Amino acid sequence: MASLLLGAGLGYAINMHLPLLADVTISCIFLILLSRLRNRLKTPAQWWGSIGLCSGSYLGTASAMVKQMQLAGQTAAAYSPWERLALVVILGITGVLAGRHIGIDPDAVEGRSIGDLLKSLSGTFTGVFGVLVSIAFVFNGLEEARALSSRLTTTLTIIILGLVGPGWISHRLKTYQRNQPH
């Protein structure tokens, strides 16, 4: 649990203070590394620390996007269309690269399947998301917590769809190629 919290806190703190494209790039690198190293992370501390770092990074990215939107005053003025396109392209490339490596290794460590990876990431996202919204409630009240929750949900939806769509397609293509007789 300590590894998970430390990783999530570190990933979140780092990504809250970087420009958007650097933020997304770092988060994507963490996800690609996690997908490649998934079968080599043998101890629970390594596994949960990596899950926490990846989840915290994406939540830090989403929070940085929310912060920029609030500073800009309008969602449309927060980033140029080219910056938003670059964000989606980086997420898509990450999805393709991660999808090609997740779940392919036949020598996988017991308990480190694609389902375990997704459940671990999903649960950590949900937990850290809840902590962020709860902190906003304590310090700023219900309306601010509701606004943060809505904005985080929107930004995370964009991030997750940008990753999962290309990742799923890439994973299915790799699985299909692997199962075809040569």
PDB file of C-alpha atoms in Angstrom:
ATOM      1  CA  MET A   1       0.000   0.000   0.000  1.00  0.00           C
ATOM      2  CA  ALA A   2       2.869   2.369   0.808  1.00  0.00           C
ATOM      3  CA  SER A   3       4.379   1.781  -2.654  1.00  0.00           C
ATOM      4  CA  LEU A   4       1.048   2.533  -4.300  1.00  0.00           C
ATOM      5  CA  LEU A   5       0.522   5.767  -2.367  1.00  0.00           C
ATOM      6  CA  LEU A   6       4.121   6.896  -2.817  1.00  0.00           C
ATOM      7  CA  GLY A   7       4.027   6.186  -6.558  1.00  0.00           C
ATOM      8  CA  ALA A   8       0.673   7.914  -7.020  1.00  0.00           C
ATOM      9  CA  GLY A   9       1.747  10.943  -5.001  1.00  0.00           C
ATOM     10  CA  LEU A  10       5.045  11.236  -6.851  1.00  0.00           C
ATOM     11  CA  GLY A  11       3.443  10.885 -10.295  1.00  0.00           C
ATOM     12  CA  TYR A  12       0.730  13.387  -9.424  1.00  0.00           C
ATOM     13  CA  ALA A  13       3.142  15.956  -7.957  1.00  0.00           C
ATOM     14  CA  ILE A  14       5.525  15.787 -10.915  1.00  0.00           C
ATOM     15  CA  ASN A  15       2.826  16.143 -13.548  1.00  0.00           C
ATOM     16  CA  MET A  16       0.970  18.981 -11.846  1.00  0.00           C
ATOM     17  CA  HIS A  17       3.846  21.378 -12.528  1.00  0.00           C
ATOM     18  CA  LEU A  18       4.794  20.628 -16.135  1.00  0.00           C
ATOM     19  CA  PRO A  19       3.531  21.942 -19.467  1.00  0.00           C
ATOM     20  CA  LEU A  20       0.714  19.847 -20.944  1.00  0.00           C
ATOM     21  CA  LEU A  21       2.621  18.056 -23.707  1.00  0.00           C
ATOM     22  CA  ALA A  22       5.541  17.233 -21.381  1.00  0.00           C
ATOM     23  CA  ASP A  23       2.952  16.002 -18.872  1.00  0.00           C
ATOM     24  CA  VAL A  24       1.259  13.714 -21.345  1.00  0.00           C
ATOM     25  CA  THR A  25       4.570  12.463 -22.723  1.00  0.00           C
ATOM     26  CA  ILE A  26       5.839  11.499 -19.263  1.00  0.00           C
ATOM     27  CA  SER A  27       2.549   9.788 -18.374  1.00  0.00           C
ATOM     28  CA  CYS A  28       2.626   7.903 -21.657  1.00  0.00           C
ATOM     29  CA  ILE A  29       6.223   6.791 -21.132  1.00  0.00           C
ATOM     30  CA  PHE A  30       5.244   5.419 -17.712  1.00  0.00           C
ATOM     31  CA  LEU A  31       2.350   3.464 -19.253  1.00  0.00           C
ATOM     32  CA  ILE A  32       4.508   2.052 -22.059  1.00  0.00           C
ATOM     33  CA  LEU A  33       7.162   0.982 -19.542  1.00  0.00           C
ATOM     34  CA  LEU A  34       4.512  -0.568 -17.300  1.00  0.00           C
ATOM     35  CA  SER A  35       3.055  -2.525 -20.216  1.00  0.00           C
ATOM     36  CA  ARG A  36       6.539  -3.762 -21.203  1.00  0.00           C
ATOM     37  CA  LEU A  37       7.703  -4.544 -17.659  1.00  0.00           C
ATOM     38  CA  ARG A  38       4.406  -5.972 -16.421  1.00  0.00           C
ATOM     39  CA  ASN A  39       5.690  -9.550 -16.488  1.00  0.00           C
ATOM     40  CA  ARG A  40       9.001  -8.668 -14.844  1.00  0.00           C
ATOM     41  CA  LEU A  41       7.554  -6.948 -11.759  1.00  0.00           C
ATOM     42  CA  LYS A  42       7.710  -9.872  -9.382  1.00  0.00           C
ATOM     43  CA  THR A  43       7.313  -8.213  -5.973  1.00  0.00           C
ATOM     44  CA  PRO A  44       4.104  -6.550  -4.824  1.00  0.00           C
ATOM     45  CA  ALA A  45       5.979  -3.323  -3.959  1.00  0.00           C
ATOM     46  CA  GLN A  46       7.299  -3.002  -7.533  1.00  0.00           C
ATOM     47  CA  TRP A  47       3.903  -3.796  -9.029  1.00  0.00           C
ATOM     48  CA  TRP A  48       1.862  -1.410  -6.875  1.00  0.00           C
ATOM     49  CA  GLY A  49       4.505   1.316  -6.989  1.00  0.00           C
ATOM     50  CA  SER A  50       4.434   1.194 -10.791  1.00  0.00           C
ATOM     51  CA  ILE A  51       0.629   1.167 -10.867  1.00  0.00           C
ATOM     52  CA  GLY A  52       0.572   4.142  -8.496  1.00  0.00           C
ATOM     53  CA  LEU A  53       3.153   6.085 -10.509  1.00  0.00           C
ATOM     54  CA  CYS A  54       1.252   5.533 -13.744  1.00  0.00           C
ATOM     55  CA  SER A  55      -2.149   6.378 -12.240  1.00  0.00           C
ATOM     56  CA  GLY A  56      -0.841   9.399 -10.357  1.00  0.00           C
ATOM     57  CA  SER A  57       0.821  10.683 -13.522  1.00  0.00           C
ATOM     58  CA  TYR A  58      -2.387  10.559 -15.544  1.00  0.00           C
ATOM     59  CA  LEU A  59      -4.393  12.141 -12.740  1.00  0.00           C
ATOM     60  CA  GLY A  60      -1.710  14.832 -12.454  1.00  0.00           C
ATOM     61  CA  THR A  61      -2.015  15.401 -16.196  1.00  0.00           C
ATOM     62  CA  ALA A  62      -5.803  15.664 -15.931  1.00  0.00           C
ATOM     63  CA  SER A  63      -5.515  18.002 -12.944  1.00  0.00           C
ATOM     64  CA  ALA A  64      -3.013  20.190 -14.802  1.00  0.00           C
ATOM     65  CA  MET A  65      -5.467  20.384 -17.707  1.00  0.00           C
ATOM     66  CA  VAL A  66      -8.251  21.390 -15.304  1.00  0.00           C
ATOM     67  CA  LYS A  67      -5.992  24.008 -13.714  1.00  0.00           C
ATOM     68  CA  GLN A  68      -5.126  25.457 -17.126  1.00  0.00           C
ATOM     69  CA  MET A  69      -8.811  25.593 -18.054  1.00  0.00           C
ATOM     70  CA  GLN A  70      -9.597  27.484 -14.866  1.00  0.00           C
ATOM     71  CA  LEU A  71      -6.728  29.925 -15.419  1.00  0.00           C
ATOM     72  CA  ALA A  72      -7.760  30.537 -19.022  1.00  0.00           C
ATOM     73  CA  GLY A  73     -11.335  31.202 -17.972  1.00  0.00           C
ATOM     74  CA  GLN A  74     -12.736  29.244 -20.904  1.00  0.00           C
ATOM     75  CA  THR A  75     -12.182  25.672 -21.985  1.00  0.00           C
ATOM     76  CA  ALA A  76     -11.736  26.657 -25.621  1.00  0.00           C
ATOM     77  CA  ALA A  77      -9.028  29.197 -24.799  1.00  0.00           C
ATOM     78  CA  ALA A  78      -6.973  26.807 -22.662  1.00  0.00           C
ATOM     79  CA  TYR A  79      -5.099  25.213 -25.567  1.00  0.00           C
ATOM     80  CA  SER A  80      -4.868  25.710 -29.294  1.00  0.00           C
ATOM     81  CA  PRO A  81      -6.422  23.101 -31.582  1.00  0.00           C
ATOM     82  CA  TRP A  82      -2.893  21.978 -32.539  1.00  0.00           C
ATOM     83  CA  GLU A  83      -1.973  21.389 -28.903  1.00  0.00           C
ATOM     84  CA  ARG A  84      -5.164  19.400 -28.366  1.00  0.00           C
ATOM     85  CA  LEU A  85      -4.472  17.377 -31.531  1.00  0.00           C
ATOM     86  CA  ALA A  86      -0.894  16.718 -30.378  1.00  0.00           C
ATOM     87  CA  LEU A  87      -2.257  15.492 -27.050  1.00  0.00           C
ATOM     88  CA  VAL A  88      -4.627  13.028 -28.724  1.00  0.00           C
ATOM     89  CA  VAL A  89      -1.907  11.844 -31.144  1.00  0.00           C
ATOM     90  CA  ILE A  90       0.562  11.209 -28.298  1.00  0.00           C
ATOM     91  CA  LEU A  91      -2.119   9.286 -26.400  1.00  0.00           C
ATOM     92  CA  GLY A  92      -2.967   7.255 -29.515  1.00  0.00           C
ATOM     93  CA  ILE A  93       0.674   6.353 -30.180  1.00  0.00           C
ATOM     94  CA  THR A  94       1.029   5.300 -26.556  1.00  0.00           C
ATOM     95  CA  GLY A  95      -2.087   3.162 -26.827  1.00  0.00           C
ATOM     96  CA  VAL A  96      -0.708   1.426 -29.925  1.00  0.00           C
ATOM     97  CA  LEU A  97       2.683   0.759 -28.312  1.00  0.00           C
ATOM     98  CA  ALA A  98       1.237  -0.387 -24.989  1.00  0.00           C
ATOM     99  CA  GLY A  99      -1.442  -2.503 -26.681  1.00  0.00           C
ATOM    100  CA  ARG A 100       1.172  -4.400 -28.675  1.00  0.00           C
ATOM    101  CA  HIS A 101       2.960  -5.492 -25.496  1.00  0.00           C
ATOM    102  CA  ILE A 102       0.199  -6.086 -22.980  1.00  0.00           C
ATOM    103  CA  GLY A 103      -0.753  -9.693 -22.446  1.00  0.00           C
ATOM    104  CA  ILE A 104       1.433 -11.135 -25.200  1.00  0.00           C
ATOM    105  CA  ASP A 105       4.217 -12.724 -23.110  1.00  0.00           C
ATOM    106  CA  PRO A 106       3.514 -16.446 -22.626  1.00  0.00           C
ATOM    107  CA  ASP A 107       5.958 -16.500 -19.675  1.00  0.00           C
ATOM    108  CA  ALA A 108       3.863 -14.044 -17.679  1.00  0.00           C
ATOM    109  CA  VAL A 109       4.222 -13.954 -13.913  1.00  0.00           C
ATOM    110  CA  GLU A 110       1.215 -15.502 -12.218  1.00  0.00           C
ATOM    111  CA  GLY A 111      -1.361 -12.827 -11.423  1.00  0.00           C
ATOM    112  CA  ARG A 112      -0.082 -10.291 -13.932  1.00  0.00           C
ATOM    113  CA  SER A 113      -2.582 -10.742 -16.747  1.00  0.00           C
ATOM    114  CA  ILE A 114      -4.047  -7.960 -18.865  1.00  0.00           C
ATOM    115  CA  GLY A 115      -7.129  -8.072 -16.651  1.00  0.00           C
ATOM    116  CA  ASP A 116      -5.013  -7.626 -13.513  1.00  0.00           C
ATOM    117  CA  LEU A 117      -3.213  -4.666 -15.028  1.00  0.00           C
ATOM    118  CA  LEU A 118      -6.465  -2.960 -16.055  1.00  0.00           C
ATOM    119  CA  LYS A 119      -8.184  -3.687 -12.725  1.00  0.00           C
ATOM    120  CA  SER A 120      -5.193  -2.354 -10.788  1.00  0.00           C
ATOM    121  CA  LEU A 121      -4.981   0.825 -12.865  1.00  0.00           C
ATOM    122  CA  SER A 122      -8.741   1.362 -12.769  1.00  0.00           C
ATOM    123  CA  GLY A 123      -8.976   0.896  -9.020  1.00  0.00           C
ATOM    124  CA  THR A 124      -6.057   3.224  -8.391  1.00  0.00           C
ATOM    125  CA  PHE A 125      -7.495   5.876 -10.730  1.00  0.00           C
ATOM    126  CA  THR A 126     -10.792   5.710  -8.873  1.00  0.00           C
ATOM    127  CA  GLY A 127      -9.172   5.911  -5.453  1.00  0.00           C
ATOM    128  CA  VAL A 128      -6.878   8.843  -6.236  1.00  0.00           C
ATOM    129  CA  PHE A 129      -9.716  10.603  -8.099  1.00  0.00           C
ATOM    130  CA  GLY A 130     -11.891  10.278  -4.986  1.00  0.00           C
ATOM    131  CA  VAL A 131      -9.135  11.675  -2.775  1.00  0.00           C
ATOM    132  CA  LEU A 132      -8.692  14.720  -5.050  1.00  0.00           C
ATOM    133  CA  VAL A 133     -12.426  15.480  -5.103  1.00  0.00           C
ATOM    134  CA  SER A 134     -12.678  14.978  -1.325  1.00  0.00           C
ATOM    135  CA  ILE A 135      -9.787  17.381  -0.719  1.00  0.00           C
ATOM    136  CA  ALA A 136     -11.489  19.943  -2.958  1.00  0.00           C
ATOM    137  CA  PHE A 137     -14.685  19.512  -0.917  1.00  0.00           C
ATOM    138  CA  VAL A 138     -12.916  19.992   2.411  1.00  0.00           C
ATOM    139  CA  PHE A 139     -11.042  23.124   1.332  1.00  0.00           C
ATOM    140  CA  ASN A 140     -13.479  24.719  -1.147  1.00  0.00           C
ATOM    141  CA  GLY A 141     -16.971  23.320  -0.555  1.00  0.00           C
ATOM    142  CA  LEU A 142     -19.406  21.216  -2.529  1.00  0.00           C
ATOM    143  CA  GLU A 143     -19.714  23.376  -5.656  1.00  0.00           C
ATOM    144  CA  GLU A 144     -15.942  23.485  -6.210  1.00  0.00           C
ATOM    145  CA  ALA A 145     -15.698  19.717  -5.592  1.00  0.00           C
ATOM    146  CA  ARG A 146     -18.516  19.120  -8.078  1.00  0.00           C
ATOM    147  CA  ALA A 147     -16.841  21.336 -10.700  1.00  0.00           C
ATOM    148  CA  LEU A 148     -13.488  19.590 -10.163  1.00  0.00           C
ATOM    149  CA  SER A 149     -15.141  16.176 -10.410  1.00  0.00           C
ATOM    150  CA  SER A 150     -16.849  17.111 -13.667  1.00  0.00           C
ATOM    151  CA  ARG A 151     -13.682  18.565 -15.189  1.00  0.00           C
ATOM    152  CA  LEU A 152     -11.536  15.628 -14.078  1.00  0.00           C
ATOM    153  CA  THR A 153     -14.103  13.207 -15.480  1.00  0.00           C
ATOM    154  CA  THR A 154     -14.031  15.009 -18.824  1.00  0.00           C
ATOM    155  CA  THR A 155     -10.254  15.172 -19.075  1.00  0.00           C
ATOM    156  CA  LEU A 156      -9.818  11.566 -17.943  1.00  0.00           C
ATOM    157  CA  THR A 157     -12.414  10.438 -20.502  1.00  0.00           C
ATOM    158  CA  ILE A 158     -10.374  12.096 -23.249  1.00  0.00           C
ATOM    159  CA  ILE A 159      -7.140  10.580 -21.931  1.00  0.00           C
ATOM    160  CA  ILE A 160      -8.548   7.070 -21.476  1.00  0.00           C
ATOM    161  CA  LEU A 161     -10.323   6.985 -24.841  1.00  0.00           C
ATOM    162  CA  GLY A 162      -7.188   8.309 -26.554  1.00  0.00           C
ATOM    163  CA  LEU A 163      -5.230   5.436 -25.018  1.00  0.00           C
ATOM    164  CA  VAL A 164      -7.677   2.554 -24.951  1.00  0.00           C
ATOM    165  CA  GLY A 165      -9.106   2.807 -28.480  1.00  0.00           C
ATOM    166  CA  PRO A 166      -5.756   2.512 -30.303  1.00  0.00           C
ATOM    167  CA  GLY A 167      -4.429   0.167 -27.595  1.00  0.00           C
ATOM    168  CA  TRP A 168      -7.296  -2.267 -27.993  1.00  0.00           C
ATOM    169  CA  ILE A 169      -6.990  -2.263 -31.793  1.00  0.00           C
ATOM    170  CA  SER A 170      -3.220  -2.765 -31.584  1.00  0.00           C
ATOM    171  CA  HIS A 171      -3.603  -5.566 -29.031  1.00  0.00           C
ATOM    172  CA  ARG A 172      -6.222  -7.363 -31.129  1.00  0.00           C
ATOM    173  CA  LEU A 173      -4.054  -7.084 -34.279  1.00  0.00           C
ATOM    174  CA  LYS A 174      -0.987  -8.427 -32.443  1.00  0.00           C
ATOM    175  CA  THR A 175      -3.015 -11.290 -30.972  1.00  0.00           C
ATOM    176  CA  TYR A 176      -4.455 -12.090 -34.408  1.00  0.00           C
ATOM    177  CA  GLN A 177      -0.978 -12.072 -36.009  1.00  0.00           C
ATOM    178  CA  ARG A 178       0.394 -14.261 -33.250  1.00  0.00           C
ATOM    179  CA  ASN A 179      -2.364 -16.856 -33.664  1.00  0.00           C
ATOM    180  CA  GLN A 180      -2.059 -17.103 -37.441  1.00  0.00           C
ATOM    181  CA  PRO A 181      -0.088 -20.074 -38.788  1.00  0.00           C
ATOM    182  CA  HIS A 182       3.137 -18.949 -40.446  1.00  0.00           C
TER     183      HIS A 182
END
